[in-house]
Amino acid sequence: MVSLLLSHGVLADERAVEKESDSDLPAWAVERLEPTRKSIGNWVDNTSRNIDGFFGTDESLRVENESYLRFGQEVDWMEGDGASGDLSLRFRLDLPTSEDRLRLVIESDPEESQGTLQEQGSGRLSNDQRDRRSSILGLNWLESRDKRENWSNRVGAGIRLRIPLDPYVRFTSERLWQLNEGPWQLESNNRLSWFNNSGYSARTRWDLGRPLDASKHLRFLTNIQWREEEDNLEYSETAELNHRINSRSALRYSAIALGESASNPRITNYYLQTRYRRDLHKGVLFADVIPELHFPREHSYDPRWAVTLRLEMYFQREIQKNYF
């Protein structure tokens, strides 16, 4: 599958020829795209700075702000299930000058609404499976600790913006270790949540990784998740190699095993995944091609192909080229 997507010739051309342009789009498309991007990006930036200024300080007009609005178009195909596609909208509101320890949070599509580990891990969660009313508004209390030296904790509370309103409480704890002063790093991220309408959920993520060279990074990830709504323990193990081909293209190779149940543990799916991501235009417009080969337990571990095609466009005043 990878050879069908990215032939050796294509990769060789990308390595050998670094384009002077930072866009793959024709001139007529750039002329239509840029005014819209700047207009919406300025609106996103001004809105976030005004909110930040209300809750924070006058510095909100001068400090760097990383708020963005993201539109996405996604098409999924799974062998035996056919194809589906939909539009998605996500946003991030950055409020850097709000109080050091008490920060307003406005977030779309929170982690608790993103489905099972299989859906999250593969990146193939269909938009119609997401709760479109999952945006939250709340406050986070942050400890002023460096997670490289101590456990860094934060407590949050607020409401999910839906009718009826859905109050929530969260506790998150993070830690980062440099192992034996070598290249390996171990990071732990843990979250306990309660939502009035869906009950408790808990998740822990352990990420062990190291750079192999200037363009490659190796990771091993362990995820464990439990949600009261389904009363089912899920876990996943992932081996992942990230390869930055050049300044505008990246590849990720992954091998994933997914399981469930604490009383009767079983593997529910094995799959191999390759993700090719391309910056089509100046850190604003991105394309993903994600082929997968699944071996699901419900189909007697017979192989099933899946492919996701995705376009994403980010709107913000200052272009950020960090969405790989």
PDB file of C-alpha atoms in Angstrom:
ATOM      1  CA  MET A   1       0.000   0.000   0.000  1.00  0.00           C
ATOM      2  CA  VAL A   2       2.771   2.425   0.878  1.00  0.00           C
ATOM      3  CA  SER A   3       4.489   1.695  -2.413  1.00  0.00           C
ATOM      4  CA  LEU A   4       1.250   2.524  -4.224  1.00  0.00           C
ATOM      5  CA  LEU A   5       0.954   5.856  -2.431  1.00  0.00           C
ATOM      6  CA  LEU A   6       4.557   6.981  -2.489  1.00  0.00           C
ATOM      7  CA  SER A   7       6.798   5.454  -5.100  1.00  0.00           C
ATOM      8  CA  HIS A   8      10.540   5.556  -4.658  1.00  0.00           C
ATOM      9  CA  GLY A   9      10.700   8.032  -7.502  1.00  0.00           C
ATOM     10  CA  VAL A  10       8.384  10.504  -5.789  1.00  0.00           C
ATOM     11  CA  LEU A  11      10.344  10.346  -2.535  1.00  0.00           C
ATOM     12  CA  ALA A  12      13.620  10.728  -4.371  1.00  0.00           C
ATOM     13  CA  ASP A  13      12.303  13.789  -6.192  1.00  0.00           C
ATOM     14  CA  GLU A  14      11.167  15.344  -2.912  1.00  0.00           C
ATOM     15  CA  ARG A  15      14.553  14.802  -1.278  1.00  0.00           C
ATOM     16  CA  ALA A  16      16.536  15.927  -4.283  1.00  0.00           C
ATOM     17  CA  VAL A  17      14.548  19.024  -5.207  1.00  0.00           C
ATOM     18  CA  GLU A  18      13.502  21.466  -2.522  1.00  0.00           C
ATOM     19  CA  LYS A  19      11.011  23.798  -4.152  1.00  0.00           C
ATOM     20  CA  GLU A  20      11.615  27.498  -3.776  1.00  0.00           C
ATOM     21  CA  SER A  21       7.862  27.982  -3.446  1.00  0.00           C
ATOM     22  CA  ASP A  22       6.089  27.134  -0.187  1.00  0.00           C
ATOM     23  CA  SER A  23       2.849  26.317  -1.999  1.00  0.00           C
ATOM     24  CA  ASP A  24       1.629  23.594  -4.359  1.00  0.00           C
ATOM     25  CA  LEU A  25      -1.392  25.659  -5.418  1.00  0.00           C
ATOM     26  CA  PRO A  26      -1.684  27.443  -8.772  1.00  0.00           C
ATOM     27  CA  ALA A  27      -1.568  31.239  -8.761  1.00  0.00           C
ATOM     28  CA  TRP A  28      -5.303  31.648  -9.360  1.00  0.00           C
ATOM     29  CA  ALA A  29      -6.105  29.483  -6.310  1.00  0.00           C
ATOM     30  CA  VAL A  30      -3.686  31.456  -4.097  1.00  0.00           C
ATOM     31  CA  GLU A  31      -5.297  34.732  -5.195  1.00  0.00           C
ATOM     32  CA  ARG A  32      -8.695  33.459  -4.057  1.00  0.00           C
ATOM     33  CA  LEU A  33      -7.491  31.732  -0.900  1.00  0.00           C
ATOM     34  CA  GLU A  34      -5.268  34.361   0.720  1.00  0.00           C
ATOM     35  CA  PRO A  35      -7.859  37.150   1.203  1.00  0.00           C
ATOM     36  CA  THR A  36     -10.266  34.696   2.851  1.00  0.00           C
ATOM     37  CA  ARG A  37      -7.533  33.239   5.056  1.00  0.00           C
ATOM     38  CA  LYS A  38      -6.377  36.673   6.221  1.00  0.00           C
ATOM     39  CA  SER A  39      -9.893  37.936   6.862  1.00  0.00           C
ATOM     40  CA  ILE A  40     -10.991  34.937   8.949  1.00  0.00           C
ATOM     41  CA  GLY A  41      -7.557  34.681  10.600  1.00  0.00           C
ATOM     42  CA  ASN A  42      -7.717  38.322  11.719  1.00  0.00           C
ATOM     43  CA  TRP A  43     -11.219  37.777  13.102  1.00  0.00           C
ATOM     44  CA  VAL A  44     -10.081  34.710  15.088  1.00  0.00           C
ATOM     45  CA  ASP A  45      -7.059  36.598  16.445  1.00  0.00           C
ATOM     46  CA  ASN A  46      -8.988  39.756  17.375  1.00  0.00           C
ATOM     47  CA  THR A  47     -11.758  37.760  19.063  1.00  0.00           C
ATOM     48  CA  SER A  48      -9.333  35.740  21.179  1.00  0.00           C
ATOM     49  CA  ARG A  49      -7.333  38.842  22.166  1.00  0.00           C
ATOM     50  CA  ASN A  50     -10.497  40.704  23.194  1.00  0.00           C
ATOM     51  CA  ILE A  51     -11.594  37.798  25.401  1.00  0.00           C
ATOM     52  CA  ASP A  52      -8.065  37.466  26.779  1.00  0.00           C
ATOM     53  CA  GLY A  53      -7.979  41.199  27.529  1.00  0.00           C
ATOM     54  CA  PHE A  54     -11.261  40.967  29.444  1.00  0.00           C
ATOM     55  CA  PHE A  55     -10.029  38.132  31.686  1.00  0.00           C
ATOM     56  CA  GLY A  56      -6.296  38.903  31.567  1.00  0.00           C
ATOM     57  CA  THR A  57      -4.184  42.043  31.121  1.00  0.00           C
ATOM     58  CA  ASP A  58      -3.499  44.778  28.578  1.00  0.00           C
ATOM     59  CA  GLU A  59      -0.579  42.687  27.324  1.00  0.00           C
ATOM     60  CA  SER A  60      -3.154  40.599  25.427  1.00  0.00           C
ATOM     61  CA  LEU A  61      -2.803  42.960  22.458  1.00  0.00           C
ATOM     62  CA  ARG A  62       0.964  42.443  22.190  1.00  0.00           C
ATOM     63  CA  VAL A  63       1.828  38.881  23.217  1.00  0.00           C
ATOM     64  CA  GLU A  64       1.898  35.953  20.812  1.00  0.00           C
ATOM     65  CA  ASN A  65      -1.490  34.293  20.448  1.00  0.00           C
ATOM     66  CA  GLU A  66      -1.902  30.757  19.061  1.00  0.00           C
ATOM     67  CA  SER A  67      -5.677  30.665  18.646  1.00  0.00           C
ATOM     68  CA  TYR A  68      -6.925  29.100  15.441  1.00  0.00           C
ATOM     69  CA  LEU A  69     -10.008  27.898  13.609  1.00  0.00           C
ATOM     70  CA  ARG A  70      -9.730  24.689  11.571  1.00  0.00           C
ATOM     71  CA  PHE A  71     -12.001  23.482   8.778  1.00  0.00           C
ATOM     72  CA  GLY A  72     -11.631  19.907   7.598  1.00  0.00           C
ATOM     73  CA  GLN A  73     -13.010  17.721   4.812  1.00  0.00           C
ATOM     74  CA  GLU A  74     -12.592  13.997   5.375  1.00  0.00           C
ATOM     75  CA  VAL A  75     -13.426  10.911   3.312  1.00  0.00           C
ATOM     76  CA  ASP A  76     -13.167   7.448   4.936  1.00  0.00           C
ATOM     77  CA  TRP A  77     -13.340   4.077   3.238  1.00  0.00           C
ATOM     78  CA  MET A  78     -13.309   0.705   4.978  1.00  0.00           C
ATOM     79  CA  GLU A  79     -13.420  -2.585   3.079  1.00  0.00           C
ATOM     80  CA  GLY A  80     -16.860  -4.078   3.559  1.00  0.00           C
ATOM     81  CA  ASP A  81     -18.355  -0.870   4.965  1.00  0.00           C
ATOM     82  CA  GLY A  82     -18.016   1.507   2.020  1.00  0.00           C
ATOM     83  CA  ALA A  83     -17.136   5.189   2.064  1.00  0.00           C
ATOM     84  CA  SER A  84     -18.349   8.136   4.101  1.00  0.00           C
ATOM     85  CA  GLY A  85     -17.397  11.786   4.249  1.00  0.00           C
ATOM     86  CA  ASP A  86     -18.187  14.955   6.134  1.00  0.00           C
ATOM     87  CA  LEU A  87     -17.042  18.444   7.058  1.00  0.00           C
ATOM     88  CA  SER A  88     -15.627  19.249  10.501  1.00  0.00           C
ATOM     89  CA  LEU A  89     -14.937  22.408  12.459  1.00  0.00           C
ATOM     90  CA  ARG A  90     -12.580  22.685  15.427  1.00  0.00           C
ATOM     91  CA  PHE A  91     -11.062  25.626  17.232  1.00  0.00           C
ATOM     92  CA  ARG A  92      -8.497  26.522  19.856  1.00  0.00           C
ATOM     93  CA  LEU A  93      -8.821  29.678  21.922  1.00  0.00           C
ATOM     94  CA  ASP A  94      -5.511  30.773  23.471  1.00  0.00           C
ATOM     95  CA  LEU A  95      -5.693  33.193  26.429  1.00  0.00           C
ATOM     96  CA  PRO A  96      -2.025  33.692  27.393  1.00  0.00           C
ATOM     97  CA  THR A  97      -2.397  36.682  29.742  1.00  0.00           C
ATOM     98  CA  SER A  98      -5.196  35.359  31.900  1.00  0.00           C
ATOM     99  CA  GLU A  99      -4.138  34.674  35.479  1.00  0.00           C
ATOM    100  CA  ASP A 100      -1.048  32.486  35.826  1.00  0.00           C
ATOM    101  CA  ARG A 101      -2.862  29.794  37.756  1.00  0.00           C
ATOM    102  CA  LEU A 102      -6.512  30.355  36.817  1.00  0.00           C
ATOM    103  CA  ARG A 103      -7.190  30.226  33.092  1.00  0.00           C
ATOM    104  CA  LEU A 104     -10.374  30.368  31.042  1.00  0.00           C
ATOM    105  CA  VAL A 105     -10.788  27.364  28.743  1.00  0.00           C
ATOM    106  CA  ILE A 106     -12.923  27.287  25.593  1.00  0.00           C
ATOM    107  CA  GLU A 107     -12.356  24.027  23.732  1.00  0.00           C
ATOM    108  CA  SER A 108     -14.046  22.154  20.901  1.00  0.00           C
ATOM    109  CA  ASP A 109     -14.133  18.372  20.661  1.00  0.00           C
ATOM    110  CA  PRO A 110     -12.623  17.548  24.091  1.00  0.00           C
ATOM    111  CA  GLU A 111     -10.819  14.246  24.593  1.00  0.00           C
ATOM    112  CA  GLU A 112     -13.757  12.734  26.486  1.00  0.00           C
ATOM    113  CA  SER A 113     -15.991  12.997  23.386  1.00  0.00           C
ATOM    114  CA  GLN A 114     -13.587  11.432  20.901  1.00  0.00           C
ATOM    115  CA  GLY A 115     -14.794   7.854  21.053  1.00  0.00           C
ATOM    116  CA  THR A 116     -12.963   4.586  21.631  1.00  0.00           C
ATOM    117  CA  LEU A 117      -9.204   4.110  21.570  1.00  0.00           C
ATOM    118  CA  GLN A 118      -9.527   2.414  18.187  1.00  0.00           C
ATOM    119  CA  GLU A 119     -11.243   5.473  16.740  1.00  0.00           C
ATOM    120  CA  GLN A 120      -8.808   7.884  18.358  1.00  0.00           C
ATOM    121  CA  GLY A 121      -5.686   5.895  17.578  1.00  0.00           C
ATOM    122  CA  SER A 122      -6.315   5.404  13.886  1.00  0.00           C
ATOM    123  CA  GLY A 123      -7.398   8.971  13.242  1.00  0.00           C
ATOM    124  CA  ARG A 124     -10.401   7.594  11.329  1.00  0.00           C
ATOM    125  CA  LEU A 125     -13.181   8.692  13.695  1.00  0.00           C
ATOM    126  CA  SER A 126     -16.020   9.660  11.370  1.00  0.00           C
ATOM    127  CA  ASN A 127     -17.315  13.161  11.884  1.00  0.00           C
ATOM    128  CA  ASP A 128     -20.870  11.886  12.269  1.00  0.00           C
ATOM    129  CA  GLN A 129     -19.679   9.805  15.251  1.00  0.00           C
ATOM    130  CA  ARG A 130     -18.452  12.895  17.103  1.00  0.00           C
ATOM    131  CA  ASP A 131     -20.786  14.803  19.362  1.00  0.00           C
ATOM    132  CA  ARG A 132     -21.154  18.116  17.560  1.00  0.00           C
ATOM    133  CA  ARG A 133     -22.319  19.691  20.810  1.00  0.00           C
ATOM    134  CA  SER A 134     -19.138  18.792  22.642  1.00  0.00           C
ATOM    135  CA  SER A 135     -17.577  22.265  23.037  1.00  0.00           C
ATOM    136  CA  ILE A 136     -16.794  23.172  26.644  1.00  0.00           C
ATOM    137  CA  LEU A 137     -16.447  26.403  28.601  1.00  0.00           C
ATOM    138  CA  GLY A 138     -14.656  26.349  31.933  1.00  0.00           C
ATOM    139  CA  LEU A 139     -11.789  27.392  34.188  1.00  0.00           C
ATOM    140  CA  ASN A 140      -8.509  25.580  34.790  1.00  0.00           C
ATOM    141  CA  TRP A 141      -6.369  25.964  37.902  1.00  0.00           C
ATOM    142  CA  LEU A 142      -2.743  25.298  36.994  1.00  0.00           C
ATOM    143  CA  GLU A 143       0.211  24.514  39.213  1.00  0.00           C
ATOM    144  CA  SER A 144       3.344  26.495  38.427  1.00  0.00           C
ATOM    145  CA  ARG A 145       5.539  23.395  38.187  1.00  0.00           C
ATOM    146  CA  ASP A 146       7.887  22.201  35.489  1.00  0.00           C
ATOM    147  CA  LYS A 147       6.806  18.677  34.528  1.00  0.00           C
ATOM    148  CA  ARG A 148      10.462  17.796  33.924  1.00  0.00           C
ATOM    149  CA  GLU A 149      11.101  18.225  37.665  1.00  0.00           C
ATOM    150  CA  ASN A 150       7.758  17.466  39.377  1.00  0.00           C
ATOM    151  CA  TRP A 151       4.294  16.219  38.620  1.00  0.00           C
ATOM    152  CA  SER A 152       2.408  19.103  36.998  1.00  0.00           C
ATOM    153  CA  ASN A 153      -1.296  19.117  37.896  1.00  0.00           C
ATOM    154  CA  ARG A 154      -4.325  21.089  36.855  1.00  0.00           C
ATOM    155  CA  VAL A 155      -7.940  21.033  37.960  1.00  0.00           C
ATOM    156  CA  GLY A 156     -10.740  22.245  35.716  1.00  0.00           C
ATOM    157  CA  ALA A 157     -14.483  22.749  35.951  1.00  0.00           C
ATOM    158  CA  GLY A 158     -17.143  24.167  33.671  1.00  0.00           C
ATOM    159  CA  ILE A 159     -19.986  23.195  31.356  1.00  0.00           C
ATOM    160  CA  ARG A 160     -20.380  21.407  28.056  1.00  0.00           C
ATOM    161  CA  LEU A 161     -22.249  23.756  25.732  1.00  0.00           C
ATOM    162  CA  ARG A 162     -25.353  21.746  24.979  1.00  0.00           C
ATOM    163  CA  ILE A 163     -28.995  21.697  26.000  1.00  0.00           C
ATOM    164  CA  PRO A 164     -29.431  20.792  28.794  1.00  0.00           C
ATOM    165  CA  LEU A 165     -26.120  22.206  30.050  1.00  0.00           C
ATOM    166  CA  ASP A 166     -23.693  19.479  31.074  1.00  0.00           C
ATOM    167  CA  PRO A 167     -21.379  20.445  33.989  1.00  0.00           C
ATOM    168  CA  TYR A 168     -17.997  18.745  34.283  1.00  0.00           C
ATOM    169  CA  VAL A 169     -14.937  18.453  36.546  1.00  0.00           C
ATOM    170  CA  ARG A 170     -11.449  17.339  35.424  1.00  0.00           C
ATOM    171  CA  PHE A 171      -8.123  16.511  37.021  1.00  0.00           C
ATOM    172  CA  THR A 172      -5.005  16.179  34.846  1.00  0.00           C
ATOM    173  CA  SER A 173      -1.476  15.245  35.910  1.00  0.00           C
ATOM    174  CA  GLU A 174       1.654  15.185  33.701  1.00  0.00           C
ATOM    175  CA  ARG A 175       5.294  14.206  34.142  1.00  0.00           C
ATOM    176  CA  LEU A 176       8.334  14.045  31.853  1.00  0.00           C
ATOM    177  CA  TRP A 177      11.542  12.119  32.601  1.00  0.00           C
ATOM    178  CA  GLN A 178      14.884  12.170  30.792  1.00  0.00           C
ATOM    179  CA  LEU A 179      16.123   8.600  31.213  1.00  0.00           C
ATOM    180  CA  ASN A 180      19.716   8.305  32.431  1.00  0.00           C
ATOM    181  CA  GLU A 181      20.552  11.617  30.735  1.00  0.00           C
ATOM    182  CA  GLY A 182      20.361   9.770  27.407  1.00  0.00           C
ATOM    183  CA  PRO A 183      18.217  10.308  24.300  1.00  0.00           C
ATOM    184  CA  TRP A 184      15.183   8.456  25.694  1.00  0.00           C
ATOM    185  CA  GLN A 185      12.309  10.438  27.213  1.00  0.00           C
ATOM    186  CA  LEU A 186       9.299   9.057  29.072  1.00  0.00           C
ATOM    187  CA  GLU A 187       6.165  11.170  29.344  1.00  0.00           C
ATOM    188  CA  SER A 188       3.048  10.394  31.359  1.00  0.00           C
ATOM    189  CA  ASN A 189      -0.323  12.092  30.877  1.00  0.00           C
ATOM    190  CA  ASN A 190      -3.255  11.133  33.144  1.00  0.00           C
ATOM    191  CA  ARG A 191      -6.790  12.468  33.274  1.00  0.00           C
ATOM    192  CA  LEU A 192      -9.838  11.798  35.455  1.00  0.00           C
ATOM    193  CA  SER A 193     -13.107  13.427  34.350  1.00  0.00           C
ATOM    194  CA  TRP A 194     -16.730  13.612  35.403  1.00  0.00           C
ATOM    195  CA  PHE A 195     -19.541  14.844  33.156  1.00  0.00           C
ATOM    196  CA  ASN A 196     -23.033  15.013  34.579  1.00  0.00           C
ATOM    197  CA  ASN A 197     -24.657  13.340  31.543  1.00  0.00           C
ATOM    198  CA  SER A 198     -22.069  10.633  30.853  1.00  0.00           C
ATOM    199  CA  GLY A 199     -20.469   9.960  34.250  1.00  0.00           C
ATOM    200  CA  TYR A 200     -16.818   9.275  35.049  1.00  0.00           C
ATOM    201  CA  SER A 201     -13.959   8.528  32.672  1.00  0.00           C
ATOM    202  CA  ALA A 202     -10.255   7.908  33.240  1.00  0.00           C
ATOM    203  CA  ARG A 203      -7.313   7.743  30.881  1.00  0.00           C
ATOM    204  CA  THR A 204      -3.572   7.274  31.208  1.00  0.00           C
ATOM    205  CA  ARG A 205      -1.030   7.646  28.408  1.00  0.00           C
ATOM    206  CA  TRP A 206       2.658   6.674  28.591  1.00  0.00           C
ATOM    207  CA  ASP A 207       4.928   7.824  25.776  1.00  0.00           C
ATOM    208  CA  LEU A 208       8.500   6.519  25.479  1.00  0.00           C
ATOM    209  CA  GLY A 209      10.533   7.965  22.630  1.00  0.00           C
ATOM    210  CA  ARG A 210      13.848   9.131  21.280  1.00  0.00           C
ATOM    211  CA  PRO A 211      15.193  10.819  18.140  1.00  0.00           C
ATOM    212  CA  LEU A 212      17.065   8.498  15.777  1.00  0.00           C
ATOM    213  CA  ASP A 213      18.573  11.311  13.716  1.00  0.00           C
ATOM    214  CA  ALA A 214      17.688  14.823  12.625  1.00  0.00           C
ATOM    215  CA  SER A 215      14.611  13.666  10.668  1.00  0.00           C
ATOM    216  CA  LYS A 216      13.393  10.494  12.423  1.00  0.00           C
ATOM    217  CA  HIS A 217      11.796   9.889  15.814  1.00  0.00           C
ATOM    218  CA  LEU A 218      10.828   6.561  17.412  1.00  0.00           C
ATOM    219  CA  ARG A 219       7.950   6.261  19.908  1.00  0.00           C
ATOM    220  CA  PHE A 220       6.237   3.540  21.933  1.00  0.00           C
ATOM    221  CA  LEU A 221       2.846   4.518  23.340  1.00  0.00           C
ATOM    222  CA  THR A 222       0.608   2.804  25.893  1.00  0.00           C
ATOM    223  CA  ASN A 223      -2.982   4.014  26.382  1.00  0.00           C
ATOM    224  CA  ILE A 224      -5.537   2.758  28.905  1.00  0.00           C
ATOM    225  CA  GLN A 225      -9.053   4.188  29.010  1.00  0.00           C
ATOM    226  CA  TRP A 226     -12.240   3.522  30.977  1.00  0.00           C
ATOM    227  CA  ARG A 227     -15.596   5.252  30.555  1.00  0.00           C
ATOM    228  CA  GLU A 228     -18.520   4.718  32.923  1.00  0.00           C
ATOM    229  CA  GLU A 229     -20.957   5.242  30.042  1.00  0.00           C
ATOM    230  CA  GLU A 230     -19.775   1.991  28.419  1.00  0.00           C
ATOM    231  CA  ASP A 231     -18.212   0.382  31.530  1.00  0.00           C
ATOM    232  CA  ASN A 232     -15.438  -1.114  29.433  1.00  0.00           C
ATOM    233  CA  LEU A 233     -11.671  -0.989  29.917  1.00  0.00           C
ATOM    234  CA  GLU A 234      -9.730  -0.373  26.700  1.00  0.00           C
ATOM    235  CA  TYR A 235      -5.996  -0.440  26.096  1.00  0.00           C
ATOM    236  CA  SER A 236      -3.656  -0.003  23.148  1.00  0.00           C
ATOM    237  CA  GLU A 237       0.025  -0.491  22.365  1.00  0.00           C
ATOM    238  CA  THR A 238       1.634   1.440  19.516  1.00  0.00           C
ATOM    239  CA  ALA A 239       5.066   1.408  17.915  1.00  0.00           C
ATOM    240  CA  GLU A 240       5.555   4.503  15.795  1.00  0.00           C
ATOM    241  CA  LEU A 241       8.288   5.857  13.522  1.00  0.00           C
ATOM    242  CA  ASN A 242       7.974   9.486  12.455  1.00  0.00           C
ATOM    243  CA  HIS A 243       9.989  10.629   9.449  1.00  0.00           C
ATOM    244  CA  ARG A 244      10.201  14.263   8.410  1.00  0.00           C
ATOM    245  CA  ILE A 245      10.975  14.027   4.668  1.00  0.00           C
ATOM    246  CA  ASN A 246      11.509  17.765   4.221  1.00  0.00           C
ATOM    247  CA  SER A 247      10.110  21.051   5.518  1.00  0.00           C
ATOM    248  CA  ARG A 248       6.683  20.348   3.993  1.00  0.00           C
ATOM    249  CA  SER A 249       6.208  16.570   4.039  1.00  0.00           C
ATOM    250  CA  ALA A 250       6.194  13.902   6.731  1.00  0.00           C
ATOM    251  CA  LEU A 251       5.524  10.175   7.047  1.00  0.00           C
ATOM    252  CA  ARG A 252       4.409   8.173  10.060  1.00  0.00           C
ATOM    253  CA  TYR A 253       4.570   4.372  10.207  1.00  0.00           C
ATOM    254  CA  SER A 254       2.586   2.718  13.000  1.00  0.00           C
ATOM    255  CA  ALA A 255       1.825  -0.781  14.248  1.00  0.00           C
ATOM    256  CA  ILE A 256      -1.056  -0.878  16.754  1.00  0.00           C
ATOM    257  CA  ALA A 257      -2.667  -3.537  18.937  1.00  0.00           C
ATOM    258  CA  LEU A 258      -6.007  -2.786  20.623  1.00  0.00           C
ATOM    259  CA  GLY A 259      -7.671  -4.712  23.424  1.00  0.00           C
ATOM    260  CA  GLU A 260     -10.441  -4.501  25.987  1.00  0.00           C
ATOM    261  CA  SER A 261     -11.822  -5.912  29.236  1.00  0.00           C
ATOM    262  CA  ALA A 262     -10.061  -6.346  32.570  1.00  0.00           C
ATOM    263  CA  SER A 263     -11.794  -9.604  33.604  1.00  0.00           C
ATOM    264  CA  ASN A 264     -11.410 -11.334  30.218  1.00  0.00           C
ATOM    265  CA  PRO A 265      -8.619  -9.525  28.352  1.00  0.00           C
ATOM    266  CA  ARG A 266      -8.589  -9.979  24.581  1.00  0.00           C
ATOM    267  CA  ILE A 267      -7.111  -8.276  21.549  1.00  0.00           C
ATOM    268  CA  THR A 268      -9.864  -6.806  19.386  1.00  0.00           C
ATOM    269  CA  ASN A 269      -7.811  -5.457  16.486  1.00  0.00           C
ATOM    270  CA  TYR A 270      -4.317  -5.329  15.059  1.00  0.00           C
ATOM    271  CA  TYR A 271      -3.534  -2.861  12.334  1.00  0.00           C
ATOM    272  CA  LEU A 272      -0.734  -1.274  10.357  1.00  0.00           C
ATOM    273  CA  GLN A 273      -0.969   2.363   9.395  1.00  0.00           C
ATOM    274  CA  THR A 274       0.973   4.811   7.261  1.00  0.00           C
ATOM    275  CA  ARG A 275       0.181   8.510   7.359  1.00  0.00           C
ATOM    276  CA  TYR A 276       1.547  10.867   4.717  1.00  0.00           C
ATOM    277  CA  ARG A 277       1.055  14.573   5.512  1.00  0.00           C
ATOM    278  CA  ARG A 278       1.793  17.381   3.081  1.00  0.00           C
ATOM    279  CA  ASP A 279       1.803  21.126   3.647  1.00  0.00           C
ATOM    280  CA  LEU A 280       0.040  22.230   0.470  1.00  0.00           C
ATOM    281  CA  HIS A 281       0.148  25.959   1.133  1.00  0.00           C
ATOM    282  CA  LYS A 282       2.280  28.003   3.544  1.00  0.00           C
ATOM    283  CA  GLY A 283       1.438  26.153   6.753  1.00  0.00           C
ATOM    284  CA  VAL A 284      -2.272  26.805   6.214  1.00  0.00           C
ATOM    285  CA  LEU A 285      -3.622  24.037   3.979  1.00  0.00           C
ATOM    286  CA  PHE A 286      -2.681  20.393   4.668  1.00  0.00           C
ATOM    287  CA  ALA A 287      -3.505  17.055   3.046  1.00  0.00           C
ATOM    288  CA  ASP A 288      -3.348  13.628   4.720  1.00  0.00           C
ATOM    289  CA  VAL A 289      -3.382  10.207   3.092  1.00  0.00           C
ATOM    290  CA  ILE A 290      -3.802   7.422   5.691  1.00  0.00           C
ATOM    291  CA  PRO A 291      -3.866   3.812   4.431  1.00  0.00           C
ATOM    292  CA  GLU A 292      -4.443   1.050   6.990  1.00  0.00           C
ATOM    293  CA  LEU A 293      -4.532  -2.727   7.065  1.00  0.00           C
ATOM    294  CA  HIS A 294      -6.766  -4.050   9.874  1.00  0.00           C
ATOM    295  CA  PHE A 295      -7.036  -7.532  11.375  1.00  0.00           C
ATOM    296  CA  PRO A 296     -10.234  -7.229  13.481  1.00  0.00           C
ATOM    297  CA  ARG A 297     -11.309  -9.927  15.908  1.00  0.00           C
ATOM    298  CA  GLU A 298     -14.977  -9.582  14.893  1.00  0.00           C
ATOM    299  CA  HIS A 299     -14.003 -10.718  11.382  1.00  0.00           C
ATOM    300  CA  SER A 300     -11.825 -13.628  12.558  1.00  0.00           C
ATOM    301  CA  TYR A 301      -8.701 -11.478  12.055  1.00  0.00           C
ATOM    302  CA  ASP A 302      -9.135 -11.520   8.286  1.00  0.00           C
ATOM    303  CA  PRO A 303      -7.340  -8.531   6.724  1.00  0.00           C
ATOM    304  CA  ARG A 304      -9.419  -5.481   5.787  1.00  0.00           C
ATOM    305  CA  TRP A 305      -8.113  -2.391   4.022  1.00  0.00           C
ATOM    306  CA  ALA A 306      -9.058   1.143   5.030  1.00  0.00           C
ATOM    307  CA  VAL A 307      -8.080   4.563   3.679  1.00  0.00           C
ATOM    308  CA  THR A 308      -8.679   8.080   4.951  1.00  0.00           C
ATOM    309  CA  LEU A 309      -8.227  11.187   2.788  1.00  0.00           C
ATOM    310  CA  ARG A 310      -8.301  14.510   4.604  1.00  0.00           C
ATOM    311  CA  LEU A 311      -7.903  18.208   3.840  1.00  0.00           C
ATOM    312  CA  GLU A 312      -7.433  20.708   6.692  1.00  0.00           C
ATOM    313  CA  MET A 313      -7.261  24.483   6.580  1.00  0.00           C
ATOM    314  CA  TYR A 314      -6.161  26.620   9.542  1.00  0.00           C
ATOM    315  CA  PHE A 315      -7.172  30.247  10.034  1.00  0.00           C
ATOM    316  CA  GLN A 316      -5.072  32.540  12.239  1.00  0.00           C
ATOM    317  CA  ARG A 317      -3.357  35.891  11.835  1.00  0.00           C
ATOM    318  CA  GLU A 318       0.216  34.624  12.075  1.00  0.00           C
ATOM    319  CA  ILE A 319       0.954  31.496  10.084  1.00  0.00           C
ATOM    320  CA  GLN A 320       2.169  28.625  12.284  1.00  0.00           C
ATOM    321  CA  LYS A 321       4.014  25.781  10.532  1.00  0.00           C
ATOM    322  CA  ASN A 322       3.724  23.335  13.386  1.00  0.00           C
ATOM    323  CA  TYR A 323       0.730  21.189  12.430  1.00  0.00           C
ATOM    324  CA  PHE A 324       2.715  18.079  11.544  1.00  0.00           C
TER     325      PHE A 324
END
